[in-house]
């Protein structure tokens, strides 16, 4: 599971703490624990709703504009998500904010297979200590000289290889810009 947004972190945590489906590895990327406040979330809900619905309405045509991705193999999943999404359900999910409560508990075993990446030059790096205290068994690589998503954008193949390495070996690969 790869999570790349603050709202995604909330939804992923709800999934990880309530699901019975096994998740072998989780990779939280960048600003995911920026803790967006409820007021901002209320404003964002309508925009996110139309963005996700547009994937259904356009038969996946807006995928590249929303996610910078135009991979035909994943379009059908996003089209289905847009088709099934209701505004009420999205509003209910988004109203939950890590800002207003403690981080949800994760089992020690899952923490051992969870990677919380922070970029050293992003404002959200300040949340790293709070996340480390909440999940003491997790991994906390710092992408030195990067901010949120820069590695993914500059080298998507390298980023994908890093995720494959984590899944295959349960550790971060040796990369020149990663510090612990």
CSV table of N, CA and C in Angstrom, one decimal:
chain,number,residue,atom,x,y,z
A,1,UNK,N,0.9,-1.2,0.0
A,1,UNK,CA,0.0,0.0,0.0
A,1,UNK,C,0.9,1.2,0.0
A,2,UNK,N,0.7,2.1,-0.9
A,2,UNK,CA,1.4,3.4,-1.0
A,2,UNK,C,0.5,4.5,-0.8
A,3,UNK,N,0.8,5.4,0.1
A,3,UNK,CA,-0.1,6.5,0.4
A,3,UNK,C,0.6,7.8,0.2
A,4,UNK,N,0.1,8.7,-0.6
A,4,UNK,CA,0.8,9.9,-1.0
A,4,UNK,C,0.0,11.2,-0.7
A,5,UNK,N,-0.9,11.2,0.2
A,5,UNK,CA,-1.5,12.5,0.6
A,5,UNK,C,-2.0,12.5,2.0
A,6,UNK,N,-2.2,13.6,2.6
A,6,UNK,CA,-2.7,13.7,4.0
A,6,UNK,C,-4.1,13.1,4.1
A,7,UNK,N,-5.0,13.4,3.2
A,7,UNK,CA,-6.3,12.7,3.3
A,7,UNK,C,-6.2,11.2,3.1
A,8,UNK,N,-5.3,10.9,2.2
A,8,UNK,CA,-5.0,9.4,1.9
A,8,UNK,C,-4.5,8.8,3.2
A,9,UNK,N,-3.7,9.5,4.0
A,9,UNK,CA,-3.2,8.9,5.2
A,9,UNK,C,-4.3,8.6,6.2
A,10,UNK,N,-5.3,9.5,6.3
A,10,UNK,CA,-6.4,9.3,7.2
A,10,UNK,C,-7.2,8.1,6.7
A,11,UNK,N,-7.5,8.0,5.4
A,11,UNK,CA,-8.3,6.9,4.9
A,11,UNK,C,-7.5,5.6,5.0
A,12,UNK,N,-6.2,5.6,4.7
A,12,UNK,CA,-5.4,4.4,4.8
A,12,UNK,C,-5.3,3.9,6.3
A,13,UNK,N,-5.2,4.8,7.2
A,13,UNK,CA,-5.2,4.4,8.6
A,13,UNK,C,-6.5,3.8,9.0
A,14,UNK,N,-7.6,4.4,8.6
A,14,UNK,CA,-8.9,3.8,8.8
A,14,UNK,C,-9.0,2.4,8.3
A,15,UNK,N,-8.4,2.2,7.1
A,15,UNK,CA,-8.4,0.9,6.4
A,15,UNK,C,-7.5,-0.1,7.2
A,16,UNK,N,-6.3,0.4,7.5
A,16,UNK,CA,-5.4,-0.5,8.2
A,16,UNK,C,-5.8,-0.9,9.6
A,17,UNK,N,-6.5,-0.1,10.3
A,17,UNK,CA,-7.0,-0.4,11.6
A,17,UNK,C,-8.3,-1.2,11.7
A,18,UNK,N,-9.0,-1.2,10.6
A,18,UNK,CA,-10.3,-1.8,10.6
A,18,UNK,C,-10.5,-3.0,9.6
A,19,UNK,N,-9.5,-3.2,8.8
A,19,UNK,CA,-9.7,-4.3,7.8
A,19,UNK,C,-9.2,-5.6,8.3
A,20,UNK,N,-9.7,-6.6,7.7
A,20,UNK,CA,-9.2,-8.0,8.0
A,20,UNK,C,-8.4,-8.4,6.8
A,21,UNK,N,-8.2,-7.6,5.8
A,21,UNK,CA,-7.4,-8.0,4.7
A,21,UNK,C,-5.9,-7.8,5.0
A,22,UNK,N,-5.1,-8.7,4.7
A,22,UNK,CA,-3.7,-8.6,5.1
A,22,UNK,C,-3.0,-7.5,4.2
A,23,UNK,N,-2.2,-6.7,4.8
A,23,UNK,CA,-1.4,-5.7,4.2
A,23,UNK,C,0.1,-6.0,4.6
A,24,UNK,N,0.9,-6.4,3.6
A,24,UNK,CA,2.3,-6.8,3.9
A,24,UNK,C,3.2,-5.6,4.2
A,25,UNK,N,3.0,-4.5,3.4
A,25,UNK,CA,3.9,-3.4,3.5
A,25,UNK,C,3.1,-2.1,3.3
A,26,UNK,N,3.4,-1.0,4.0
A,26,UNK,CA,2.8,0.3,3.8
A,26,UNK,C,3.9,1.3,3.6
A,27,UNK,N,3.7,2.2,2.6
A,27,UNK,CA,4.7,3.2,2.4
A,27,UNK,C,4.0,4.6,2.4
A,28,UNK,N,4.2,5.3,3.4
A,28,UNK,CA,3.6,6.7,3.5
A,28,UNK,C,4.6,7.7,3.0
A,29,UNK,N,4.2,8.5,2.0
A,29,UNK,CA,5.1,9.3,1.3
A,29,UNK,C,4.9,10.8,1.6
A,30,UNK,N,5.9,11.4,2.0
A,30,UNK,CA,6.0,12.9,2.1
A,30,UNK,C,5.0,13.5,3.2
A,31,UNK,N,4.2,14.4,2.7
A,31,UNK,CA,3.4,15.2,3.6
A,31,UNK,C,2.2,14.5,4.2
A,32,UNK,N,2.1,13.2,4.2
A,32,UNK,CA,0.9,12.5,4.6
A,32,UNK,C,0.4,12.8,6.0
A,33,UNK,N,1.3,13.2,6.9
A,33,UNK,CA,0.8,13.5,8.2
A,33,UNK,C,0.8,15.0,8.5
A,34,UNK,N,0.6,15.8,7.5
A,34,UNK,CA,0.5,17.2,7.6
A,34,UNK,C,-0.7,17.7,8.4
A,35,UNK,N,-1.6,16.8,8.7
A,35,UNK,CA,-2.8,17.0,9.5
A,35,UNK,C,-3.6,18.2,9.1
A,36,UNK,N,-4.2,18.1,7.9
A,36,UNK,CA,-5.1,19.1,7.4
A,36,UNK,C,-6.3,19.3,8.3
A,37,UNK,N,-6.6,20.5,8.7
A,37,UNK,CA,-7.7,20.7,9.6
A,37,UNK,C,-9.1,20.5,9.0
A,38,UNK,N,-10.1,20.3,9.8
A,38,UNK,CA,-11.5,20.0,9.4
A,38,UNK,C,-12.1,21.1,8.5
A,39,UNK,N,-11.8,22.3,8.8
A,39,UNK,CA,-12.3,23.4,8.0
A,39,UNK,C,-11.8,23.3,6.5
A,40,UNK,N,-10.5,23.1,6.4
A,40,UNK,CA,-10.0,22.9,5.0
A,40,UNK,C,-10.5,21.7,4.3
A,41,UNK,N,-10.7,20.7,5.1
A,41,UNK,CA,-11.3,19.4,4.5
A,41,UNK,C,-12.7,19.7,4.0
A,42,UNK,N,-13.5,20.4,4.7
A,42,UNK,CA,-14.9,20.7,4.3
A,42,UNK,C,-14.8,21.4,2.9
A,43,UNK,N,-13.9,22.4,2.8
A,43,UNK,CA,-13.8,23.1,1.5
A,43,UNK,C,-13.3,22.2,0.4
A,44,UNK,N,-12.4,21.3,0.7
A,44,UNK,CA,-11.8,20.4,-0.3
A,44,UNK,C,-12.7,19.3,-0.8
A,45,UNK,N,-13.7,19.0,0.0
A,45,UNK,CA,-14.6,17.8,-0.3
A,45,UNK,C,-15.3,18.0,-1.6
A,46,UNK,N,-15.8,19.1,-1.9
A,46,UNK,CA,-16.6,19.3,-3.1
A,46,UNK,C,-15.6,19.2,-4.3
A,47,UNK,N,-14.4,19.8,-4.2
A,47,UNK,CA,-13.5,19.7,-5.3
A,47,UNK,C,-13.0,18.3,-5.6
A,48,UNK,N,-12.7,17.5,-4.5
A,48,UNK,CA,-12.3,16.1,-4.6
A,48,UNK,C,-13.5,15.3,-5.2
A,49,UNK,N,-14.7,15.6,-4.8
A,49,UNK,CA,-15.8,14.8,-5.3
A,49,UNK,C,-15.9,15.0,-6.8
A,50,UNK,N,-15.9,16.2,-7.3
A,50,UNK,CA,-16.0,16.4,-8.7
A,50,UNK,C,-14.7,15.9,-9.5
A,51,UNK,N,-13.6,15.9,-8.9
A,51,UNK,CA,-12.4,15.4,-9.5
A,51,UNK,C,-12.5,13.9,-9.7
A,52,UNK,N,-13.0,13.2,-8.6
A,52,UNK,CA,-13.1,11.7,-8.7
A,52,UNK,C,-14.3,11.3,-9.6
A,53,UNK,N,-15.4,12.1,-9.5
A,53,UNK,CA,-16.5,11.8,-10.4
A,53,UNK,C,-16.2,12.0,-11.9
A,54,UNK,N,-15.3,13.0,-12.1
A,54,UNK,CA,-14.9,13.3,-13.5
A,54,UNK,C,-14.2,12.1,-14.1
A,55,UNK,N,-13.6,11.2,-13.3
A,55,UNK,CA,-12.9,10.0,-13.9
A,55,UNK,C,-14.0,9.1,-14.5
A,56,UNK,N,-15.1,9.0,-13.8
A,56,UNK,CA,-16.2,8.2,-14.3
A,56,UNK,C,-16.9,8.9,-15.5
A,57,UNK,N,-17.2,10.2,-15.4
A,57,UNK,CA,-17.9,10.9,-16.4
A,57,UNK,C,-17.1,10.9,-17.7
A,58,UNK,N,-15.7,11.0,-17.6
A,58,UNK,CA,-14.9,11.1,-18.8
A,58,UNK,C,-14.3,9.8,-19.2
A,59,UNK,N,-14.8,8.7,-18.6
A,59,UNK,CA,-14.3,7.3,-18.9
A,59,UNK,C,-12.8,7.3,-18.7
A,60,UNK,N,-12.3,7.9,-17.7
A,60,UNK,CA,-10.8,7.9,-17.3
A,60,UNK,C,-10.0,9.0,-18.0
A,61,UNK,N,-10.7,9.8,-18.8
A,61,UNK,CA,-10.0,10.9,-19.6
A,61,UNK,C,-9.3,11.9,-18.7
A,62,UNK,N,-9.8,12.1,-17.5
A,62,UNK,CA,-9.2,13.1,-16.7
A,62,UNK,C,-8.1,12.6,-15.7
A,63,UNK,N,-7.8,11.3,-15.9
A,63,UNK,CA,-6.8,10.7,-15.0
A,63,UNK,C,-5.4,11.3,-15.0
A,64,UNK,N,-5.0,11.7,-16.2
A,64,UNK,CA,-3.7,12.3,-16.4
A,64,UNK,C,-3.6,13.7,-15.7
A,65,UNK,N,-4.7,14.4,-15.8
A,65,UNK,CA,-4.8,15.7,-15.2
A,65,UNK,C,-4.9,15.7,-13.7
A,66,UNK,N,-5.5,14.6,-13.1
A,66,UNK,CA,-5.6,14.5,-11.7
A,66,UNK,C,-4.4,13.9,-11.0
A,67,UNK,N,-4.0,12.8,-11.6
A,67,UNK,CA,-2.9,12.0,-11.0
A,67,UNK,C,-1.6,12.0,-11.8
A,68,UNK,N,-1.5,12.8,-12.8
A,68,UNK,CA,-0.3,12.8,-13.7
A,68,UNK,C,0.0,11.4,-14.2
A,69,UNK,N,-1.0,10.6,-14.5
A,69,UNK,CA,-0.8,9.3,-14.9
A,69,UNK,C,-1.9,9.0,-16.0
A,70,UNK,N,-1.5,8.3,-17.0
A,70,UNK,CA,-2.4,7.9,-18.1
A,70,UNK,C,-2.3,6.4,-18.4
A,71,UNK,N,-2.1,5.6,-17.4
A,71,UNK,CA,-1.9,4.2,-17.5
A,71,UNK,C,-3.3,3.5,-17.8
A,72,UNK,N,-3.5,2.9,-18.9
A,72,UNK,CA,-4.7,2.3,-19.3
A,72,UNK,C,-5.1,1.1,-18.3
A,73,UNK,N,-4.0,0.5,-17.8
A,73,UNK,CA,-4.3,-0.7,-16.9
A,73,UNK,C,-4.9,-0.3,-15.6
A,74,UNK,N,-4.8,0.9,-15.2
A,74,UNK,CA,-5.5,1.3,-13.9
A,74,UNK,C,-6.7,2.1,-14.1
A,75,UNK,N,-7.0,2.6,-15.3
A,75,UNK,CA,-8.1,3.4,-15.5
A,75,UNK,C,-9.5,2.8,-15.1
A,76,UNK,N,-9.7,1.6,-15.3
A,76,UNK,CA,-10.9,1.0,-14.9
A,76,UNK,C,-11.2,1.0,-13.4
A,77,UNK,N,-10.2,0.9,-12.6
A,77,UNK,CA,-10.3,1.0,-11.2
A,77,UNK,C,-10.8,2.4,-10.8
A,78,UNK,N,-10.2,3.4,-11.4
A,78,UNK,CA,-10.6,4.8,-11.1
A,78,UNK,C,-12.0,5.2,-11.6
A,79,UNK,N,-12.3,4.6,-12.8
A,79,UNK,CA,-13.6,4.8,-13.3
A,79,UNK,C,-14.7,4.2,-12.4
A,80,UNK,N,-14.4,3.0,-11.9
A,80,UNK,CA,-15.4,2.4,-10.9
A,80,UNK,C,-15.5,3.2,-9.6
A,81,UNK,N,-14.3,3.7,-9.2
A,81,UNK,CA,-14.4,4.5,-7.9
A,81,UNK,C,-15.2,5.7,-8.1
A,82,UNK,N,-15.1,6.4,-9.3
A,82,UNK,CA,-15.9,7.5,-9.6
A,82,UNK,C,-17.4,7.2,-9.7
A,83,UNK,N,-17.6,6.1,-10.3
A,83,UNK,CA,-19.0,5.6,-10.5
A,83,UNK,C,-19.7,5.4,-9.1
A,84,UNK,N,-19.0,4.8,-8.2
A,84,UNK,CA,-19.6,4.3,-7.0
A,84,UNK,C,-19.6,5.4,-5.9
A,85,UNK,N,-18.8,6.5,-6.1
A,85,UNK,CA,-18.6,7.5,-5.0
A,85,UNK,C,-19.9,8.3,-4.9
A,86,UNK,N,-20.3,8.5,-3.6
A,86,UNK,CA,-21.4,9.5,-3.3
A,86,UNK,C,-20.8,10.6,-2.5
A,87,UNK,N,-21.3,11.8,-2.6
A,87,UNK,CA,-20.8,13.0,-1.9
A,87,UNK,C,-20.9,12.8,-0.4
A,88,UNK,N,-22.0,12.2,0.0
A,88,UNK,CA,-22.2,12.0,1.5
A,88,UNK,C,-21.1,11.1,2.0
A,89,UNK,N,-20.8,10.0,1.4
A,89,UNK,CA,-19.8,9.1,1.8
A,89,UNK,C,-18.4,9.7,1.8
A,90,UNK,N,-18.1,10.5,0.8
A,90,UNK,CA,-16.8,11.2,0.8
A,90,UNK,C,-16.7,12.2,1.9
A,91,UNK,N,-17.8,12.9,2.1
A,91,UNK,CA,-17.8,13.9,3.2
A,91,UNK,C,-17.6,13.3,4.5
A,92,UNK,N,-18.2,12.2,4.7
A,92,UNK,CA,-18.0,11.4,6.0
A,92,UNK,C,-16.6,11.0,6.2
A,93,UNK,N,-16.0,10.4,5.1
A,93,UNK,CA,-14.6,10.0,5.2
A,93,UNK,C,-13.6,11.1,5.4
A,94,UNK,N,-13.8,12.2,4.7
A,94,UNK,CA,-12.9,13.3,4.8
A,94,UNK,C,-13.0,14.1,6.1
A,95,UNK,N,-14.2,14.1,6.7
A,95,UNK,CA,-14.4,14.8,7.9
A,95,UNK,C,-13.5,14.3,9.1
A,96,UNK,N,-13.0,13.1,9.0
A,96,UNK,CA,-12.1,12.5,9.9
A,96,UNK,C,-10.7,13.1,9.7
A,97,UNK,N,-10.1,13.6,10.7
A,97,UNK,CA,-8.8,14.3,10.6
A,97,UNK,C,-7.9,13.8,11.6
A,98,UNK,N,-6.6,13.5,11.2
A,98,UNK,CA,-5.6,13.2,12.2
A,98,UNK,C,-5.3,14.4,13.1
A,99,UNK,N,-5.6,15.6,12.6
A,99,UNK,CA,-5.3,16.8,13.4
A,99,UNK,C,-6.2,16.8,14.7
A,100,UNK,N,-7.3,16.2,14.7
A,100,UNK,CA,-8.3,16.3,15.8
A,100,UNK,C,-8.2,15.1,16.7
A,101,UNK,N,-7.3,14.1,16.5
A,101,UNK,CA,-7.3,13.0,17.3
A,101,UNK,C,-5.9,12.4,17.3
A,102,UNK,N,-5.6,11.4,18.2
A,102,UNK,CA,-4.3,10.7,18.2
A,102,UNK,C,-4.2,9.9,17.0
A,103,UNK,N,-3.0,9.6,16.6
A,103,UNK,CA,-2.8,8.6,15.5
A,103,UNK,C,-3.4,7.3,15.9
A,104,UNK,N,-4.1,6.6,15.0
A,104,UNK,CA,-4.7,5.3,15.3
A,104,UNK,C,-3.6,4.3,15.6
A,105,UNK,N,-3.9,3.3,16.4
A,105,UNK,CA,-2.9,2.3,16.7
A,105,UNK,C,-2.7,1.3,15.5
A,106,UNK,N,-1.5,1.0,15.3
A,106,UNK,CA,-1.1,-0.1,14.4
A,106,UNK,C,-0.4,-1.2,15.2
A,107,UNK,N,-0.6,-2.4,14.8
A,107,UNK,CA,0.1,-3.5,15.5
A,107,UNK,C,1.6,-3.3,15.3
A,108,UNK,N,2.3,-3.8,16.3
A,108,UNK,CA,3.8,-3.7,16.2
A,108,UNK,C,4.3,-4.5,15.0
A,109,UNK,N,3.6,-5.6,14.6
A,109,UNK,CA,4.1,-6.3,13.5
A,109,UNK,C,3.9,-5.5,12.2
A,110,UNK,N,2.7,-4.8,12.0
A,110,UNK,CA,2.5,-4.0,10.9
A,110,UNK,C,3.5,-2.8,10.9
A,111,UNK,N,3.7,-2.2,12.0
A,111,UNK,CA,4.7,-1.1,12.1
A,111,UNK,C,6.1,-1.5,11.6
A,112,UNK,N,6.5,-2.7,11.9
A,112,UNK,CA,7.8,-3.2,11.4
A,112,UNK,C,7.9,-3.3,9.9
A,113,UNK,N,6.7,-3.3,9.2
A,113,UNK,CA,6.7,-3.4,7.7
A,113,UNK,C,6.1,-2.1,7.1
A,114,UNK,N,6.2,-1.0,7.9
A,114,UNK,CA,5.7,0.3,7.4
A,114,UNK,C,6.8,1.3,7.4
A,115,UNK,N,6.8,2.0,6.2
A,115,UNK,CA,7.9,3.0,6.0
A,115,UNK,C,7.2,4.4,5.9
A,116,UNK,N,7.7,5.3,6.7
A,116,UNK,CA,7.2,6.6,6.7
A,116,UNK,C,8.3,7.6,6.2
A,117,UNK,N,8.2,7.9,4.9
A,117,UNK,CA,9.3,8.7,4.2
A,117,UNK,C,9.0,10.1,4.4
A,118,UNK,N,10.1,10.9,4.8
A,118,UNK,CA,10.0,12.3,4.9
A,118,UNK,C,11.1,13.0,4.1
A,119,UNK,N,10.8,14.1,3.4
A,119,UNK,CA,11.8,14.8,2.7
A,119,UNK,C,12.4,15.8,3.7
A,120,UNK,N,13.7,16.0,3.6
A,120,UNK,CA,14.4,16.9,4.5
A,120,UNK,C,14.1,18.4,4.3
A,121,UNK,N,13.7,18.7,3.1
A,121,UNK,CA,13.5,20.2,2.8
A,121,UNK,C,12.0,20.6,2.8
A,122,UNK,N,11.1,19.7,3.3
A,122,UNK,CA,9.7,20.0,3.3
A,122,UNK,C,9.2,20.5,4.6
A,123,UNK,N,8.3,21.4,4.6
A,123,UNK,CA,7.7,21.9,5.9
A,123,UNK,C,7.2,20.8,6.8
A,124,UNK,N,6.7,19.8,6.2
A,124,UNK,CA,6.0,18.7,7.0
A,124,UNK,C,7.0,17.8,7.7
A,125,UNK,N,8.3,18.0,7.5
A,125,UNK,CA,9.3,17.2,8.2
A,125,UNK,C,9.1,17.3,9.7
A,126,UNK,N,8.6,18.5,10.2
A,126,UNK,CA,8.4,18.7,11.6
A,126,UNK,C,7.5,17.7,12.2
A,127,UNK,N,6.6,17.0,11.5
A,127,UNK,CA,5.7,15.9,12.0
A,127,UNK,C,6.4,14.6,12.2
A,128,UNK,N,7.6,14.5,11.7
A,128,UNK,CA,8.3,13.2,11.8
A,128,UNK,C,8.4,12.7,13.3
A,129,UNK,N,8.8,13.5,14.2
A,129,UNK,CA,8.9,13.1,15.6
A,129,UNK,C,7.6,12.6,16.2
A,130,UNK,N,6.5,13.3,15.9
A,130,UNK,CA,5.2,12.8,16.4
A,130,UNK,C,4.9,11.5,15.8
A,131,UNK,N,5.2,11.2,14.6
A,131,UNK,CA,4.8,9.9,13.9
A,131,UNK,C,5.8,8.9,14.5
A,132,UNK,N,7.0,9.2,14.7
A,132,UNK,CA,8.0,8.2,15.3
A,132,UNK,C,7.5,7.8,16.7
A,133,UNK,N,7.0,8.8,17.5
A,133,UNK,CA,6.5,8.5,18.8
A,133,UNK,C,5.3,7.6,18.8
A,134,UNK,N,4.4,7.8,17.8
A,134,UNK,CA,3.2,7.0,17.7
A,134,UNK,C,3.4,5.6,17.2
A,135,UNK,N,4.4,5.5,16.3
A,135,UNK,CA,4.7,4.2,15.7
A,135,UNK,C,6.2,3.8,15.9
A,136,UNK,N,6.6,3.5,17.1
A,136,UNK,CA,8.1,3.3,17.4
A,136,UNK,C,8.8,2.2,16.7
A,137,UNK,N,8.0,1.2,16.1
A,137,UNK,CA,8.6,0.1,15.4
A,137,UNK,C,8.7,0.3,13.9
A,138,UNK,N,8.3,1.5,13.4
A,138,UNK,CA,8.3,1.8,12.0
A,138,UNK,C,9.7,2.2,11.5
A,139,UNK,N,9.8,2.4,10.2
A,139,UNK,CA,11.0,2.8,9.5
A,139,UNK,C,10.8,4.3,9.1
A,140,UNK,N,11.8,5.1,9.2
A,140,UNK,CA,11.7,6.5,8.9
A,140,UNK,C,12.8,7.1,8.1
A,141,UNK,N,12.9,6.6,6.8
A,141,UNK,CA,14.0,7.2,5.9
A,141,UNK,C,13.7,8.6,5.6
A,142,UNK,N,14.8,9.4,5.5
A,142,UNK,CA,14.7,10.8,5.1
A,142,UNK,C,15.3,11.0,3.7
A,143,UNK,N,14.5,11.5,2.8
A,143,UNK,CA,15.0,11.8,1.5
A,143,UNK,C,15.8,13.1,1.5
A,144,UNK,N,17.0,13.0,1.7
A,144,UNK,CA,17.9,14.2,1.8
A,144,UNK,C,17.8,15.1,0.6
A,145,UNK,N,17.5,16.4,0.7
A,145,UNK,CA,17.5,17.3,-0.4
A,145,UNK,C,16.2,17.2,-1.3
A,146,UNK,N,15.2,16.4,-0.8
A,146,UNK,CA,14.0,16.3,-1.6
A,146,UNK,C,12.8,16.9,-0.8
A,147,UNK,N,11.8,17.2,-1.4
A,147,UNK,CA,10.5,17.5,-0.8
A,147,UNK,C,9.5,16.5,-1.3
A,148,UNK,N,8.3,16.7,-0.9
A,148,UNK,CA,7.2,15.8,-1.2
A,148,UNK,C,7.1,15.5,-2.7
A,149,UNK,N,7.2,14.2,-3.1
A,149,UNK,CA,7.0,13.7,-4.4
A,149,UNK,C,8.1,14.0,-5.4
A,150,UNK,N,9.2,14.8,-5.1
A,150,UNK,CA,10.2,15.1,-6.1
A,150,UNK,C,10.9,13.9,-6.6
A,151,UNK,N,11.2,12.9,-5.8
A,151,UNK,CA,11.9,11.7,-6.2
A,151,UNK,C,11.0,10.9,-7.2
A,152,UNK,N,9.7,10.8,-6.9
A,152,UNK,CA,8.7,10.2,-7.8
A,152,UNK,C,8.7,10.8,-9.2
A,153,UNK,N,8.7,12.2,-9.2
A,153,UNK,CA,8.5,12.9,-10.4
A,153,UNK,C,9.8,12.8,-11.2
A,154,UNK,N,11.0,13.0,-10.5
A,154,UNK,CA,12.3,13.0,-11.3
A,154,UNK,C,12.7,11.7,-11.7
A,155,UNK,N,12.3,10.6,-11.0
A,155,UNK,CA,12.8,9.3,-11.3
A,155,UNK,C,11.7,8.2,-11.0
A,156,UNK,N,10.6,8.2,-11.7
A,156,UNK,CA,9.5,7.3,-11.4
A,156,UNK,C,10.0,5.8,-11.5
A,157,UNK,N,10.9,5.5,-12.4
A,157,UNK,CA,11.4,4.1,-12.4
A,157,UNK,C,12.2,3.8,-11.2
A,158,UNK,N,13.0,4.7,-10.8
A,158,UNK,CA,13.8,4.5,-9.5
A,158,UNK,C,12.9,4.4,-8.3
A,159,UNK,N,11.9,5.2,-8.3
A,159,UNK,CA,10.9,5.1,-7.1
A,159,UNK,C,10.2,3.8,-7.1
A,160,UNK,N,9.8,3.3,-8.3
A,160,UNK,CA,9.1,2.0,-8.4
A,160,UNK,C,10.1,0.9,-8.0
A,161,UNK,N,11.3,1.0,-8.4
A,161,UNK,CA,12.3,0.0,-8.0
A,161,UNK,C,12.5,0.0,-6.5
A,162,UNK,N,12.5,1.2,-5.9
A,162,UNK,CA,12.6,1.3,-4.4
A,162,UNK,C,11.5,0.5,-3.7
A,163,UNK,N,10.2,0.7,-4.2
A,163,UNK,CA,9.1,0.1,-3.6
A,163,UNK,C,9.2,-1.5,-3.8
A,164,UNK,N,9.6,-1.9,-5.0
A,164,UNK,CA,9.8,-3.3,-5.2
A,164,UNK,C,10.9,-3.9,-4.3
A,165,UNK,N,11.9,-3.2,-4.1
A,165,UNK,CA,13.0,-3.6,-3.1
A,165,UNK,C,12.4,-3.8,-1.7
A,166,UNK,N,11.6,-2.8,-1.3
A,166,UNK,CA,11.0,-2.9,0.0
A,166,UNK,C,10.1,-4.2,0.1
A,167,UNK,N,9.3,-4.4,-0.9
A,167,UNK,CA,8.4,-5.6,-0.9
A,167,UNK,C,9.2,-6.9,-0.9
A,168,UNK,N,10.3,-6.9,-1.7
A,168,UNK,CA,11.1,-8.1,-1.8
A,168,UNK,C,12.0,-8.4,-0.7
A,169,UNK,N,12.6,-7.4,-0.1
A,169,UNK,CA,13.6,-7.6,1.0
A,169,UNK,C,13.3,-7.0,2.3
A,170,UNK,N,12.2,-6.3,2.4
A,170,UNK,CA,11.7,-5.7,3.7
A,170,UNK,C,12.8,-4.7,4.3
A,171,UNK,N,13.4,-4.0,3.4
A,171,UNK,CA,14.3,-2.9,3.9
A,171,UNK,C,14.4,-1.9,2.7
A,172,UNK,N,14.9,-0.7,3.1
A,172,UNK,CA,15.2,0.3,2.1
A,172,UNK,C,16.4,0.0,1.3
A,173,UNK,N,16.4,0.2,0.0
A,173,UNK,CA,17.7,0.0,-0.7
A,173,UNK,C,18.7,1.1,-0.4
A,174,UNK,N,19.9,0.8,-0.7
A,174,UNK,CA,21.0,1.8,-0.5
A,174,UNK,C,20.9,2.9,-1.6
A,175,UNK,N,20.4,4.0,-1.2
A,175,UNK,CA,20.3,5.2,-2.1
A,175,UNK,C,21.1,6.3,-1.6
A,176,UNK,N,21.9,7.0,-2.4
A,176,UNK,CA,22.8,8.1,-1.9
A,176,UNK,C,22.1,9.2,-1.2
A,177,UNK,N,20.8,9.4,-1.4
A,177,UNK,CA,20.2,10.6,-0.8
A,177,UNK,C,19.3,10.2,0.4
A,178,UNK,N,19.4,9.0,0.9
A,178,UNK,CA,18.6,8.5,2.0
A,178,UNK,C,19.4,8.5,3.3
A,179,UNK,N,18.9,9.2,4.3
A,179,UNK,CA,19.5,9.1,5.7
A,179,UNK,C,18.5,8.6,6.6
A,180,UNK,N,18.9,8.1,7.8
A,180,UNK,CA,18.0,7.5,8.8
A,180,UNK,C,17.7,8.5,9.8
